[in-house]
């Protein structure tokens, strides 16, 4: 979401200024262009040369240096950017911005800004907790500026408390949210991800190759687009996306319980998890000792979670997946209909770059009107946004359904 975006980064004179280097490098790694404005005090913590090297652009430090390059001014810098990030934001710059003081390049550029502005406060926790800073931050918020709350913990000055600059990842995620249309705001989306584990003794279990990547990509994309997201995940070696609520489960029965508990709260359910259809009919309380000859396991059916959701979904939108190795469309269409899904995302595991473990997927999206949307191989994050676009399109049609009902009820003269 940051590719080709233009980021104006304001750096002020706090001990966290050194973190602006990593932040710049991460922005550039994600394909953004970065221009940096540094206050005089910031230059005492990190050199303009470092920031110029990392950003690949000249660094602007003084209002008066603009005399040599008149085409660059606080106005044109502000006009250039898609988003303006002040990180770290000291109590000083927060106070100046809140009071409309423009006595240096950074503070005047903030006043000239017409694009979204994000302040990332970082300072001693006593200062941050003080009434003045609190009042100034409140004023900035009321004026439409975005504030990323600092983290709590041990600060450079040795005290504990709120005032630590969030990680570069946190700041990047917040900037991506600012640049992403919040078109899913108000939606409560329940996503399942990952495999389930079906044990047959305290040491062994049956599972599958799901990594959880597809489901986690859906949860992250939905959260960035403003949805409230609950991720019910089987065991996965992935970090829960920021802003997403995670409920970890292991077996299919546990996944079913977790999903059904939160079904009422949800407006959209997306079932990307690879749920085991079967579990061992018996489980041993002790490790099964190996003996000569085969070990036979009787398997019994697990609950079909999506079928149960399909029966109870009401007006919720239900999106399922079909994981096949043959007859992809035929099998997917049967599941779409039988389980009362609104959309089904079919992926053929036999195709390289599709399905388990990969960062990419190749899917066909089937709807209830017989439509089939074939997507080329793409990152699972891009597949996730396509699926969410289709969910939005279904949501947009809902008024039609309502109007349709209204039209039916109109008495013809
Ligand atoms: O996790 P990754 O490594 O990224 O791999 C992604 C994926 C291949 C797991 C994913 O793209 C995918 O296909 N997920 C669905 C896997 C699956 O269980 O498909 P299925 O055709 O067996 O099941 C159909 C649907 O019913 C799925 O939405 C599944 O979540 C659901 N189901 C299945 C069995 C069951 N007992 N309860 C269910 O709810």
Coordinates of C-alpha atoms and ligand atoms in Angstrom, one line a residue:
X1 CA 0.0 0.0 0.0
X2 CA 3.0 2.3 0.3
X3 CA 4.4 1.6 -3.2
X4 CA 5.0 4.9 -5.0
X5 CA 3.6 6.9 -2.1
X6 CA 5.3 10.2 -1.2
X7 CA 6.1 10.5 2.5
X8 CA 7.3 13.7 4.1
X9 CA 9.1 12.8 7.3
X10 CA 9.6 15.5 10.0
X11 CA 12.2 14.6 12.6
X12 CA 12.6 16.7 15.8
X13 CA 15.2 16.8 18.5
X14 CA 14.3 13.9 20.8
X15 CA 16.5 10.9 21.8
X16 CA 14.3 8.8 19.6
X17 CA 15.4 10.8 16.5
X18 CA 17.9 8.0 15.7
X19 CA 14.9 5.7 15.0
X20 CA 14.0 8.0 12.1
X21 CA 16.8 6.2 10.2
X22 CA 15.1 2.8 10.5
X23 CA 11.7 4.3 9.7
X24 CA 13.1 5.9 6.5
X25 CA 14.7 2.7 5.5
X26 CA 11.5 0.7 6.0
X27 CA 9.5 3.3 4.0
X28 CA 11.9 3.0 1.1
X29 CA 11.9 -0.8 1.3
X30 CA 8.1 -0.7 0.9
X31 CA 8.5 1.4 -2.3
X32 CA 7.7 4.8 -1.0
X33 CA 9.6 8.1 -1.8
X34 CA 10.8 9.9 1.3
X35 CA 11.8 13.5 1.8
X36 CA 13.0 14.5 5.3
X37 CA 12.7 17.8 7.2
X38 CA 14.9 18.0 10.3
X39 CA 14.8 20.6 13.0
X40 CA 18.1 22.0 14.2
X41 CA 17.9 20.0 17.4
X42 CA 17.2 16.8 15.5
X43 CA 20.5 17.3 13.7
X44 CA 22.2 17.0 17.1
X45 CA 20.9 13.4 17.4
X46 CA 21.2 12.2 13.9
X47 CA 23.0 13.7 10.9
X48 CA 21.3 15.0 7.8
X49 CA 23.8 13.0 5.8
X50 CA 22.5 9.8 7.3
X51 CA 18.9 10.7 6.5
X52 CA 19.9 11.9 2.9
X53 CA 21.7 8.6 2.3
X54 CA 18.8 6.5 3.5
X55 CA 16.1 8.5 1.8
X56 CA 18.0 9.2 -1.4
X57 CA 16.7 12.7 -1.4
X58 CA 18.1 16.0 -0.1
X59 CA 17.3 16.7 3.5
X60 CA 15.8 20.1 4.4
X61 CA 16.9 21.6 7.7
X62 CA 16.6 25.3 7.6
X63 CA 14.0 27.7 6.3
X64 CA 16.8 30.0 5.1
X65 CA 18.7 27.2 3.2
X66 CA 15.7 27.4 0.8
X67 CA 17.1 30.7 -0.5
X68 CA 19.6 28.7 -2.6
X69 CA 16.8 26.5 -3.9
X70 CA 13.7 28.7 -4.2
X71 CA 11.7 26.0 -6.0
X72 CA 11.6 24.1 -2.7
X73 CA 9.6 25.8 0.0
X74 CA 7.5 24.7 2.9
X75 CA 4.6 25.1 0.5
X76 CA 6.0 22.9 -2.3
X77 CA 7.2 20.3 0.2
X78 CA 3.7 20.1 1.7
X79 CA 2.2 20.0 -1.8
X80 CA 4.6 17.2 -2.8
X81 CA 3.6 14.7 -0.2
X82 CA 0.8 12.2 0.1
X83 CA 1.2 11.9 3.9
X84 CA 3.2 13.9 6.5
X85 CA 4.7 12.0 9.4
X86 CA 6.4 13.7 12.4
X87 CA 8.4 11.1 14.2
X88 CA 9.6 11.6 16.8
X89 CA 7.3 14.5 17.7
X90 CA 8.7 16.3 20.7
X91 CA 6.6 18.3 23.2
X92 CA 8.0 21.4 21.5
X93 CA 6.8 20.7 18.0
X94 CA 3.4 19.5 19.3
X95 CA 3.1 22.8 21.2
X96 CA 4.1 24.9 18.3
X97 CA 1.7 23.1 15.9
X98 CA -1.2 23.3 18.4
X99 CA -0.5 27.0 18.8
X100 CA 0.1 27.7 15.1
X101 CA 3.7 28.9 15.6
X102 CA 5.7 28.7 12.5
X103 CA 9.3 29.7 13.3
X104 CA 11.2 27.1 11.4
X105 CA 10.8 24.9 8.2
X106 CA 9.1 22.0 10.0
X107 CA 6.5 24.0 11.9
X108 CA 5.6 26.2 8.8
X109 CA 5.3 23.1 6.6
X110 CA 2.9 21.6 9.1
X111 CA 0.8 24.7 8.9
X112 CA 0.9 24.5 5.1
X113 CA 0.0 20.8 5.0
X114 CA -3.2 19.8 3.3
X115 CA -2.6 16.0 3.3
X116 CA -3.1 13.7 6.3
X117 CA -0.6 14.5 9.1
X118 CA 0.5 11.9 11.7
X119 CA 2.2 13.0 14.9
X120 CA 4.2 10.2 16.8
X121 CA 4.9 11.8 20.2
X122 CA 8.0 10.6 22.0
X123 CA 9.2 12.2 25.3
X124 CA 9.8 11.7 29.0
X125 CA 6.7 10.0 30.5
X126 CA 6.1 12.9 33.0
X127 CA 6.1 15.4 30.2
X128 CA 3.7 13.2 28.2
X129 CA 1.4 12.8 31.2
X130 CA 1.4 16.6 31.9
X131 CA -1.6 18.8 31.3
X132 CA 0.1 21.0 28.7
X133 CA 1.1 18.3 26.3
X134 CA -2.2 16.5 26.9
X135 CA -4.1 19.7 26.0
X136 CA -2.0 20.4 22.9
X137 CA -2.5 16.8 21.7
X138 CA -6.2 17.1 22.2
X139 CA -6.2 20.3 20.2
X140 CA -4.3 18.6 17.4
X141 CA -6.8 15.8 17.4
X142 CA -9.7 18.1 17.3
X143 CA -8.1 19.9 14.3
X144 CA -8.0 16.6 12.4
X145 CA -4.4 15.6 12.9
X146 CA -3.8 11.9 13.6
X147 CA -1.8 10.9 16.8
X148 CA -0.1 7.5 17.2
X149 CA 0.1 7.0 21.0
X150 CA 3.6 6.3 22.3
X151 CA 4.4 2.9 23.8
X152 CA 4.8 2.3 27.5
X153 CA 8.0 0.8 29.0
X154 CA 11.5 1.8 29.9
X155 CA 12.5 5.1 28.3
X156 CA 15.9 6.4 27.4
X157 CA 15.9 8.6 30.4
X158 CA 15.6 5.6 32.6
X159 CA 12.0 6.0 33.8
X160 CA 9.1 3.7 33.1
X161 CA 5.9 5.0 31.5
X162 CA 4.2 6.1 28.3
X163 CA 6.5 8.1 26.0
X164 CA 8.4 5.6 23.9
X165 CA 8.3 6.0 20.1
X166 CA 6.3 3.1 18.6
X167 CA 8.3 0.7 16.4
X168 CA 8.9 1.4 12.7
X169 CA 6.4 -1.4 12.0
X170 CA 3.7 0.2 14.1
X171 CA 4.3 3.6 12.4
X172 CA 4.3 2.0 8.9
X173 CA 1.0 0.2 9.6
X174 CA -0.6 3.4 10.8
X175 CA 0.6 5.3 7.7
X176 CA -0.8 2.4 5.5
X177 CA -4.1 2.7 7.3
X178 CA -4.1 6.5 6.7
X179 CA -3.5 5.9 3.0
X180 CA -6.1 3.0 2.7
X181 CA -9.7 3.9 2.0
X182 CA -11.6 2.9 5.2
X183 CA -14.3 1.2 3.1
X184 CA -14.9 -1.6 5.5
X185 CA -15.4 0.7 8.5
X186 CA -18.3 -0.6 10.6
X187 CA -18.0 -4.2 9.4
X188 CA -17.2 -6.9 12.0
X189 CA -15.3 -9.6 10.1
X190 CA -14.6 -13.0 11.5
X191 CA -11.7 -14.8 9.7
X192 CA -10.5 -18.3 10.3
X193 CA -7.0 -19.3 9.4
X194 CA -4.4 -22.1 9.6
X195 CA -4.7 -25.9 10.2
X196 CA -6.4 -27.8 13.0
X197 CA -4.7 -30.4 15.0
X198 CA -6.5 -33.7 15.8
X199 CA -4.5 -35.6 18.4
X200 CA -4.5 -39.4 18.9
X201 CA -2.1 -39.5 21.9
X202 CA -0.3 -36.9 24.0
X203 CA 2.5 -36.9 21.4
X204 CA 1.0 -37.3 18.0
X205 CA -1.8 -35.6 16.0
X206 CA -3.2 -35.4 12.5
X207 CA -2.9 -32.0 10.7
X208 CA -2.3 -30.5 7.3
X209 CA 0.1 -28.1 5.6
X210 CA -1.8 -24.9 6.1
X211 CA 0.6 -22.1 7.2
X212 CA -2.2 -19.6 7.9
X213 CA -0.8 -17.0 5.5
X214 CA -4.1 -16.7 3.4
X215 CA -6.2 -16.1 6.5
X216 CA -3.7 -13.8 8.2
X217 CA -3.5 -11.8 4.9
X218 CA -7.3 -11.5 4.9
X219 CA -7.4 -10.3 8.6
X220 CA -4.6 -7.7 8.0
X221 CA -6.2 -6.3 4.8
X222 CA -9.7 -6.1 6.4
X223 CA -8.2 -4.3 9.5
X224 CA -6.3 -1.8 7.3
X225 CA -9.5 -1.0 5.5
X226 CA -11.2 -0.1 8.8
X227 CA -13.0 -3.3 9.7
X228 CA -13.1 -4.7 13.3
X229 CA -11.5 -8.1 12.8
X230 CA -11.5 -11.3 14.9
X231 CA -9.0 -13.9 13.7
X232 CA -9.7 -17.5 14.9
X233 CA -6.5 -19.3 14.1
X234 CA -5.2 -22.8 14.3
X235 CA -1.5 -23.3 15.2
X236 CA 0.5 -20.9 12.9
X237 CA 4.0 -19.5 13.1
X238 CA 2.7 -16.0 12.2
X239 CA 2.3 -12.8 14.1
X240 CA -1.2 -11.6 14.5
X241 CA -1.6 -8.4 12.4
X242 CA -1.7 -5.2 14.5
X243 CA -5.2 -4.1 15.4
X244 CA -6.7 -7.6 14.9
X245 CA -8.2 -9.6 17.8
X246 CA -6.7 -13.2 17.9
X247 CA -8.3 -16.3 19.3
X248 CA -6.0 -19.3 19.1
X249 CA -7.4 -22.8 18.8
X250 CA -6.0 -26.2 18.0
X251 CA -8.7 -28.8 17.1
X252 CA -11.7 -28.4 14.7
X253 CA -14.0 -28.7 17.7
X254 CA -12.3 -25.8 19.4
X255 CA -12.4 -23.8 16.2
X256 CA -16.1 -24.5 15.9
X257 CA -16.8 -23.4 19.5
X258 CA -14.7 -20.2 19.0
X259 CA -16.5 -19.3 15.7
X260 CA -20.0 -20.0 16.9
X261 CA -19.4 -18.0 20.1
X262 CA -18.7 -14.9 18.1
X263 CA -21.0 -15.5 15.1
X264 CA -23.7 -13.1 16.4
X265 CA -21.2 -10.2 16.6
X266 CA -20.1 -10.7 13.0
X267 CA -21.3 -9.1 9.8
X268 CA -19.0 -11.1 7.5
X269 CA -17.4 -14.5 8.0
X270 CA -14.5 -15.6 5.9
X271 CA -13.4 -19.2 6.4
X272 CA -9.8 -19.6 5.1
X273 CA -8.8 -22.2 7.7
X274 CA -8.0 -25.8 6.6
X275 CA -10.2 -27.6 9.0
X276 CA -9.7 -31.3 9.4
X277 CA -12.8 -33.2 8.2
X278 CA -11.9 -36.2 10.4
X279 CA -10.4 -36.8 13.8
X280 CA -9.2 -40.0 15.5
X281 CA -12.2 -41.9 17.0
X282 CA -10.1 -42.7 20.0
X283 CA -7.4 -40.8 21.7
X284 CA -4.9 -42.5 24.1
X285 CA -4.1 -40.9 27.4
X286 CA -0.6 -42.3 27.2
X287 CA 1.9 -42.4 24.3
X288 CA 1.1 -45.3 22.1
X289 CA 4.1 -47.6 22.1
X290 CA 5.3 -48.8 18.8
X291 CA 5.0 -52.4 18.1
X292 CA 5.8 -54.6 15.2
X293 CA 3.2 -54.3 12.4
X294 CA 0.9 -51.5 11.4
X295 CA -1.0 -49.1 13.8
X296 CA -4.6 -48.7 12.6
X297 CA -6.5 -45.5 13.4
X298 CA -10.2 -45.3 13.1
X299 CA -11.3 -41.7 12.1
X300 CA -14.6 -40.0 12.8
X301 CA -16.2 -36.9 11.2
X302 CA -15.4 -33.5 12.7
X303 CA -18.2 -30.8 12.7
X304 CA -18.6 -29.1 9.4
X305 CA -18.3 -25.6 10.7
X306 CA -19.1 -23.6 7.6
X307 CA -22.2 -25.7 7.0
X308 CA -23.4 -24.8 10.5
X309 CA -22.7 -21.2 9.9
X310 CA -24.5 -21.4 6.5
X311 CA -27.6 -22.6 8.4
X312 CA -27.5 -19.8 10.9
X313 CA -25.9 -16.9 9.0
X314 CA -29.0 -14.8 8.5
X315 CA -28.0 -11.7 6.5
X316 CA -24.4 -12.1 7.3
X317 CA -22.1 -12.6 4.3
X318 CA -20.4 -16.0 4.3
X319 CA -17.2 -16.6 2.2
X320 CA -15.7 -20.0 2.1
X321 CA -12.7 -21.6 0.3
X322 CA -12.5 -24.7 -1.8
X323 CA -9.2 -26.6 -1.6
X324 CA -9.1 -29.0 -4.4
X325 CA -6.7 -31.1 -6.5
X326 CA -9.2 -31.9 -9.3
X327 CA -12.5 -30.7 -10.8
X328 CA -12.0 -27.3 -9.1
X329 CA -15.0 -25.5 -10.4
X330 CA -17.4 -28.4 -10.0
X331 CA -16.4 -29.2 -6.5
X332 CA -16.4 -25.5 -5.5
X333 CA -19.9 -24.9 -6.9
X334 CA -21.3 -27.8 -5.0
X335 CA -19.8 -26.4 -1.7
X336 CA -21.0 -22.9 -2.5
X337 CA -24.6 -24.2 -2.8
X338 CA -24.6 -26.9 -0.2
X339 CA -23.1 -24.7 2.6
X340 CA -25.2 -21.6 1.7
X341 CA -22.1 -19.5 1.0
X342 CA -22.3 -16.1 -0.7
X343 CA -18.9 -16.5 -2.3
X344 CA -16.4 -19.4 -2.6
X345 CA -12.7 -18.9 -3.3
X346 CA -11.4 -22.0 -5.1
X347 CA -7.7 -22.8 -5.2
X348 CA -6.2 -25.8 -6.9
X349 CA -3.4 -27.1 -4.8
X350 CA -1.8 -28.9 -7.7
X351 CA -0.8 -25.6 -9.4
X352 CA 2.6 -24.2 -8.5
X353 CA 2.3 -21.0 -6.5
X354 CA -1.2 -21.9 -5.3
X355 CA -2.5 -23.0 -1.9
X356 CA -0.5 -24.1 1.1
X357 CA 2.6 -22.3 2.5
X358 CA 3.1 -20.0 -0.5
X359 CA 3.1 -16.2 -0.3
X360 CA 1.1 -16.3 -3.5
X361 CA -2.2 -17.9 -4.5
X362 CA -4.1 -18.6 -7.7
X363 CA -7.8 -18.5 -7.1
X364 CA -11.2 -18.4 -8.9
X365 CA -14.0 -16.6 -7.1
X366 CA -17.4 -18.1 -7.6
X367 CA -20.6 -16.3 -6.7
X368 CA -24.3 -17.5 -6.4
X369 CA -25.2 -16.0 -9.7
X370 CA -22.9 -18.4 -11.6
X371 CA -20.2 -15.9 -12.0
X372 CA -16.5 -17.0 -12.0
X373 CA -13.7 -14.4 -11.5
X374 CA -10.4 -16.0 -12.4
X375 CA -7.4 -14.2 -10.8
X376 CA -3.8 -14.7 -12.0
X377 CA -1.1 -15.7 -9.5
X378 CA -0.6 -12.9 -7.0
X379 CA 0.5 -12.2 -3.4
X380 CA -2.0 -13.5 -0.9
X381 CA -2.4 -9.9 0.4
X382 CA -3.6 -8.9 -3.1
X383 CA -6.0 -12.0 -3.2
X384 CA -7.3 -10.9 0.2
X385 CA -8.1 -7.4 -1.1
X386 CA -9.8 -8.8 -4.1
X387 CA -12.0 -11.0 -1.9
X388 CA -12.8 -8.0 0.3
X389 CA -13.7 -6.0 -2.8
X390 CA -16.2 -8.7 -3.7
X391 CA -17.6 -8.7 -0.2
X392 CA -18.1 -4.9 -0.5
X393 CA -19.9 -5.4 -3.8
X394 CA -22.3 -7.8 -2.2
X395 CA -22.8 -5.4 0.7
X396 CA -23.5 -2.6 -1.9
X397 CA -26.2 -4.8 -3.4
X398 CA -28.0 -5.2 -0.1
X399 CA -30.1 -2.0 -0.5
X400 CA -31.3 -3.4 -3.8
X401 CA -32.5 -6.4 -2.0
X402 CA -34.2 -4.1 0.6
X403 CA -35.6 -1.9 -2.2
X404 CA -36.7 -5.1 -4.0
X405 CA -38.6 -6.2 -0.9
X406 CA -40.0 -2.6 -0.6
X407 CA -41.1 -2.7 -4.4
X408 CA -42.8 -6.0 -3.9
X409 CA -44.9 -4.6 -1.0
X410 CA -46.0 -1.6 -3.0
X411 CA -49.8 -1.9 -3.9
X412 CA -50.2 -1.5 -7.6
X413 CA -53.0 1.2 -8.3
Ligands
LIG1 O1 -2.9 -21.3 5.1 P1 -2.1 -21.3 3.8 O2 -0.8 -22.0 3.9 O3 -1.9 -19.9 3.3 O4 -2.9 -22.1 2.7 C1 -4.1 -21.4 2.3 C2 -5.2 -22.5 2.1 C3 -4.9 -23.5 1.0 C4 -5.4 -23.3 3.4 C5 -6.5 -21.7 1.8 O5 -6.4 -21.0 0.6 C6 -7.7 -22.7 1.7 O6 -7.9 -23.3 0.6 N1 -8.4 -22.8 2.8 C7 -9.6 -23.8 2.9 C8 -9.1 -25.1 3.1 C9 -10.2 -26.1 3.3 O7 -10.5 -26.6 4.3 O8 -10.9 -26.2 2.1 P2 -12.1 -27.4 2.0 O9 -12.5 -27.4 0.5 O10 -11.6 -28.7 2.6 O11 -13.2 -26.8 2.9 C10 -14.2 -25.9 2.3 C11 -14.6 -24.8 3.3 O12 -15.2 -25.4 4.4 C12 -13.4 -24.0 3.8 O13 -13.9 -22.6 3.9 C13 -13.2 -24.6 5.2 O14 -12.7 -23.5 6.1 C14 -14.5 -25.0 5.6 N2 -14.6 -26.2 6.5 C15 -14.0 -27.4 6.1 C16 -14.1 -28.5 6.9 C17 -14.8 -28.4 8.2 N3 -14.9 -29.4 9.0 N4 -15.3 -27.2 8.5 C18 -15.2 -26.1 7.7 O15 -15.7 -25.0 8.0

